[in-house]
Amino acid sequence: MATETFDKQKTIDLRKKHVGPSCKVFFSHDPIKIVRARGQYMYNEKDERYLDCINNVAHVGHCHPDVVEAGAKQMELLNTNSRFLHDNLVLYAQRLQATLPEKLSVCYFVNSGSEANDLALRMAWQYTGHKDIITLENAYHGHVSSLIDISPYKFHQMVGAKQSQHVHVALSPDIYRGKYREDHPDPATAYADNVKDIIEDAHGKGRTIAAFIAESLQSCGGQVIPPAGYFQKVAQHVRKAGGIVIADEVQVGFGRVGSHFWGFQLQGEDFVPDIVTMGKPIGNGHPMSCVITSREIAEGFMSSGMEYFNTFGGNPVSCAIGLAVLDVIEKEDLQGNALKTGGYLTTLLENLKERHPLVGDVRGRGLFVGVELVKDQKKRTPATAEAQDVIYRLKEHRILLSADGPHRNVLKFKPPMCFSEEDAELAVEKIDQILTDLERALNLSMPESTISENGHCKRKEPSEEINHVHASNGSSHKQTNTHQHINKNKRIRT
Amino acid sequence: MATETFDKQKTIDLRKKHVGPSCKVFFSHDPIKIVRARGQYMYNEKDERYLDCINNVAHVGHCHPDVVEAGAKQMELLNTNSRFLHDNLVLYAQRLQATLPEKLSVCYFVNSGSEANDLALRMAWQYTGHKDIITLENAYHGHVSSLIDISPYKFHQMVGAKQSQHVHVALSPDIYRGKYREDHPDPATAYADNVKDIIEDAHGKGRTIAAFIAESLQSCGGQVIPPAGYFQKVAQHVRKAGGIVIADEVQVGFGRVGSHFWGFQLQGEDFVPDIVTMGKPIGNGHPMSCVITSREIAEGFMSSGMEYFNTFGGNPVSCAIGLAVLDVIEKEDLQGNALKTGGYLTTLLENLKERHPLVGDVRGRGLFVGVELVKDQKKRTPATAEAQDVIYRLKEHRILLSADGPHRNVLKFKPPMCFSEEDAELAVEKIDQILTDLERALNLSMPESTISENGHCKRKEPSEEINHVHASNGSSHKQTNTHQHINKNKRIRT
């Protein structure tokens, strides 16, 4: 067991003294001190166990021994920059490329999702010779200045913030709360047409489009799953304008969506982005990330004559860790587990929706799941305070969950990929209890009419042709043809 | 001994296929494959040893066992984000703060020098409410888009690049090649007045100054050591205009300059920057960095209302590694070694200057040393091709050195801090031979008149009051009152 250097109050005091006040802790009134973690569990200074439903960075499980060993071994041997040849770099590039469509073959290794997205913008600007960027409502793409500009999630937090002239904000393709909803005959086209309108408007002002950037599934934006075909249509409009399409997979990549390795693949094989950016889960917590693009864009980027050098990017240690993460995903079939356990979790949450008026929508793919809380199912009034309440009460039960989205009313599940069915049951059971208490206090009950009616969101699958919903043993699981090798009784490492 | 996965040609082929063509290797016609490293030595796939004179990132020596152990142990225990309390974070912040003037007390942990400098700019913009940035000629501050804008070293490489309107480029305070030279009565004031002129000019155009940013000693810019008092005077002008001063210590910090822990301290105790950014050596190769500022600026930054969150920044592994690096610097008195061995190296190089017409200037502080090669000592014509030749021939002797600066004619020493006197002798002996050969081929000889005359640059020390030049045993060592505890016979770990 890990020991403490300072008691918790001293840690808090020192943090107040020496760490930037803009850097927030979870549960600021009573923050958590974590001293060790393993798998999907974190332990505080009293060795009390927390179930971790939020750390998508600890992708293959906190402190996975294979990843630790790979990192430690390489650290002992060599850690230097990519101006020297090293096998780990090329091996890793080869392995990453193999997870992607052929066209995406050229890698740039950097240190964070922010560095990756900034580099993607630099490439877009250089390759297209254009300036303007189209981003989505509520999007978050990183913390460096160029990305704050294209992150409404961030710049809307700022007192007196102004949107940069070169940034255009498109409608979030959210069929629960957005402009076009589940009852719209073709939300994919309607949302894509909004991008088309933005482009035309920009052209009218003499502006030019460099790129459209979006998370394949919006995370901070509220666990939004774009309707099938949306990205294909957007890509058509953007490319026609001479721009490129950047898929930000920082939050959702590496098998989390279960049926596919990358989130953008949910849209179907006919959609291939021009640049894919990676981050968070890529190194299980080790600071690293990657940008992958086509040969054509890579050559275009080089034509500026400017070298690209990143001091730490692609060093042998980061690459060894990245390789180990890919190995574990494969060896433990964590993508299969995301599909199976994620499907089970979604089903349990959908069952909650049938009984709880506070639950407006349940949406998810694999182990990327959102539960949108509302005070009124018809009006879909965000239940912001209630979502906070759920989070705080779960913490008392030692379950870590967060609430996000523009109204902070979407409970976000994005646990380590070794999350088990028992974990899902525990979390949902506690949420059930908490919602029951809250609804009693608020005097809320299920309106008779909504149970089999419009109030509930019926959403279409992104690729109906490859996803089926199976009902078995009273619970529904989402499965795909490409991933039927689910090991039913597989025990998850703890 | 480490083994290879691919033979060297296959590594090169895969790199061409899968790694961005803008990412260059050293010695592109015959790159080096390094498979392991230790201390100041790197080993290729044939286990041939290279003396490393350039990797300032491997600050306490490649793969230092204490650093490796600290990293491996913490990786096994916990690696998560800074939204949970952790002792490593506050301990490390406390330790870093203790190396700096009291005023610089608030830390932000990020992943790279680029992230650090970008954050410093964001702070400057938010705190001052101003927009314009003053940077130096030939400066390099990082690879994200906001930093390319303020890095003439980079944007001058670009075909058809335009300087951003909010960026002003001040004269580099280079007393060898710059506008005001060693024969100027007061180059510090003259160079600082240039900054003053820029501010007045900007004000005349209705613009406002957010910050002046400079490396405490310019590295890529050509190992430039600003004259004493320069930063004090610049700070006066900048602060009067409502701007702040950012000292970029990414390349030169952590004891490299020998007499002090930070490069800016060479200017004297009366100079304290408003923000200090760190990077490269901070984690001995681990991707991490830090921004430290005053409470006032930190509060100003927070006033925007925007949270600052960095996924990997300040994680327990990075902090454990950072702490281990500080411990090793202290335990092995590497700052003392930088002073002693750096002084010895500089003396050996100064001796070369007496005999070699190609050597125009030798300048350095600790283990940060530059040798400027010229074809004509009076005209100071840059010997660019010759510098490249030296580098390539040294490589044949398995010595790694680089040439940089605006004319790529400055040989740059910035070795791991465990560099020994024997290493210095070996490198200088080989440079001596190579220069002799080159001069013979070029038919160059020492002009009689320059030996005791003007052609040689007599530079003033940045803080004459604390630095003395001692001549002993025919070699001159720079020492300071604060660092006289040099362990003369200390053996350096290999």
Coordinates of N, CA, C and O in Angstrom, one line a residue, chain A residues 167-219:
Chain A
V167 N -13.3 31.4 -37.3 CA -13.9 30.2 -36.7 C -15.4 30.3 -36.9 O -16.1 31.3 -36.7
H168 N -16.0 29.2 -37.4 CA -17.4 29.1 -37.6 C -18.0 27.9 -36.8 O -17.4 26.8 -36.9
V169 N -19.1 28.2 -36.1 CA -19.6 27.1 -35.3 C -20.8 26.5 -35.9 O -21.8 27.2 -36.1
A170 N -20.8 25.2 -36.2 CA -21.9 24.5 -36.8 C -22.7 23.9 -35.7 O -22.3 23.7 -34.6
L171 N -24.0 23.6 -36.1 CA -24.9 22.9 -35.1 C -24.3 21.6 -34.7 O -23.8 20.8 -35.5
S172 N -24.5 21.3 -33.4 CA -24.1 20.0 -32.9 C -25.1 19.0 -33.4 O -26.3 19.2 -33.3
P173 N -24.7 17.9 -34.0 CA -25.6 16.9 -34.6 C -26.3 16.0 -33.5 O -26.1 14.8 -33.5
D174 N -27.0 16.7 -32.6 CA -27.5 16.1 -31.4 C -29.0 15.8 -31.6 O -29.8 16.8 -31.6
I175 N -29.4 14.6 -31.8 CA -30.8 14.4 -32.2 C -31.7 14.3 -31.0 O -32.9 14.0 -31.1
Y176 N -31.1 14.5 -29.8 CA -32.0 14.6 -28.6 C -32.3 16.0 -28.3 O -33.5 16.4 -28.0
R177 N -31.3 16.9 -28.2 CA -31.5 18.2 -27.8 C -31.2 19.3 -28.9 O -31.5 20.5 -28.7
G178 N -30.7 18.8 -30.0 CA -30.3 19.8 -31.1 C -31.5 20.3 -31.8 O -32.7 20.0 -31.5
K179 N -31.2 21.0 -32.9 CA -32.3 21.6 -33.7 C -33.1 20.5 -34.5 O -34.3 20.7 -34.6
Y180 N -32.4 19.5 -35.0 CA -33.2 18.4 -35.7 C -33.1 17.2 -34.8 O -32.0 16.7 -34.4
R181 N -34.3 16.7 -34.5 CA -34.3 15.6 -33.5 C -34.7 14.3 -34.1 O -34.9 14.1 -35.3
E182 N -34.9 13.3 -33.2 CA -35.2 11.9 -33.6 C -36.4 11.8 -34.5 O -36.6 10.8 -35.2
D183 N -37.3 12.8 -34.4 CA -38.5 12.7 -35.2 C -38.3 13.4 -36.6 O -39.2 13.4 -37.4
H184 N -37.1 13.9 -36.8 CA -36.8 14.5 -38.1 C -36.6 13.4 -39.2 O -35.9 12.4 -38.8
P185 N -37.1 13.5 -40.4 CA -36.9 12.4 -41.3 C -35.5 12.2 -41.7 O -35.1 11.0 -42.0
D186 N -34.6 13.2 -41.7 CA -33.3 13.0 -42.2 C -32.3 13.9 -41.5 O -31.8 14.9 -42.1
P187 N -32.1 13.7 -40.2 CA -31.3 14.7 -39.4 C -29.8 14.8 -39.9 O -29.2 15.8 -39.9
A188 N -29.3 13.7 -40.5 CA -27.9 13.7 -41.0 C -27.8 14.8 -42.1 O -26.9 15.6 -42.0
T189 N -28.7 14.7 -43.0 CA -28.7 15.7 -44.1 C -28.9 17.1 -43.6 O -28.3 18.1 -44.0
A190 N -29.9 17.2 -42.7 CA -30.2 18.5 -42.1 C -29.0 19.2 -41.4 O -28.7 20.4 -41.6
Y191 N -28.4 18.4 -40.6 CA -27.2 18.9 -39.9 C -26.0 19.2 -40.9 O -25.3 20.2 -40.7
A192 N -25.8 18.3 -41.8 CA -24.8 18.6 -42.8 C -25.1 19.8 -43.6 O -24.1 20.6 -44.0
D193 N -26.4 20.0 -43.9 CA -26.7 21.2 -44.7 C -26.4 22.5 -43.9 O -26.1 23.6 -44.6
N194 N -26.4 22.4 -42.6 CA -26.0 23.6 -41.8 C -24.5 23.9 -42.1 O -24.2 25.1 -42.2
V195 N -23.7 22.9 -42.2 CA -22.3 23.1 -42.6 C -22.2 23.7 -44.0 O -21.4 24.7 -44.2
K196 N -23.0 23.2 -44.9 CA -23.0 23.7 -46.2 C -23.4 25.2 -46.2 O -22.7 26.0 -46.9
D197 N -24.4 25.6 -45.4 CA -24.8 27.0 -45.4 C -23.7 27.9 -44.8 O -23.5 29.0 -45.3
I198 N -23.0 27.3 -43.8 CA -21.9 28.1 -43.2 C -20.8 28.3 -44.3 O -20.2 29.5 -44.4
I199 N -20.5 27.3 -45.1 CA -19.5 27.5 -46.1 C -19.9 28.5 -47.1 O -19.1 29.4 -47.5
E200 N -21.2 28.4 -47.5 CA -21.6 29.4 -48.5 C -21.6 30.8 -48.0 O -21.2 31.8 -48.6
D201 N -22.0 31.0 -46.7 CA -21.9 32.3 -46.1 C -20.5 32.8 -46.0 O -20.2 34.0 -46.3
A202 N -19.6 31.9 -45.6 CA -18.1 32.3 -45.5 C -17.6 32.7 -46.9 O -17.0 33.8 -47.1
H203 N -18.0 31.9 -47.9 CA -17.5 32.3 -49.3 C -18.1 33.6 -49.7 O -17.4 34.4 -50.3
G204 N -19.3 33.9 -49.3 CA -20.0 35.2 -49.6 C -19.2 36.3 -49.0 O -19.2 37.4 -49.6
K205 N -18.5 36.1 -47.9 CA -17.7 37.1 -47.3 C -16.2 37.1 -47.8 O -15.4 37.7 -47.2
G206 N -16.0 36.3 -48.8 CA -14.6 36.2 -49.4 C -13.7 35.4 -48.5 O -12.5 35.4 -48.7
R207 N -14.2 34.6 -47.6 CA -13.4 33.7 -46.8 C -13.2 32.3 -47.4 O -14.0 32.0 -48.3
T208 N -12.2 31.6 -46.9 CA -12.0 30.3 -47.5 C -11.9 29.2 -46.3 O -11.4 29.5 -45.3
I209 N -12.3 28.0 -46.6 CA -12.4 27.0 -45.6 C -11.2 26.1 -45.6 O -10.9 25.4 -46.6
A210 N -10.5 26.0 -44.5 CA -9.3 25.1 -44.4 C -9.8 23.7 -43.9 O -9.3 22.7 -44.4
A211 N -10.6 23.7 -42.9 CA -11.0 22.4 -42.3 C -12.3 22.4 -41.5 O -12.7 23.5 -41.0
F212 N -12.9 21.3 -41.5 CA -14.0 21.0 -40.5 C -13.4 20.0 -39.5 O -12.7 19.0 -39.9
I213 N -13.5 20.3 -38.3 CA -13.0 19.5 -37.2 C -14.1 19.1 -36.3 O -14.9 19.9 -35.9
A214 N -14.1 17.8 -35.9 CA -15.1 17.3 -35.0 C -14.6 16.0 -34.3 O -13.9 15.3 -34.9
E215 N -15.0 15.9 -33.0 CA -14.9 14.6 -32.4 C -15.8 13.6 -33.1 O -16.9 14.0 -33.5
S216 N -15.4 12.4 -33.3 CA -16.2 11.4 -34.0 C -17.5 11.2 -33.2 O -18.5 10.9 -33.8
L217 N -17.4 11.3 -31.9 CA -18.6 11.4 -31.0 C -18.2 12.5 -30.0 O -17.2 12.4 -29.4
Q218 N -19.1 13.5 -29.9 CA -18.8 14.6 -28.9 C -18.8 14.1 -27.5 O -19.7 13.5 -27.0
S219 N -17.7 14.4 -26.8 CA -17.6 14.0 -25.4 C -18.0 15.0 -24.4 O -19.1 15.0 -23.9

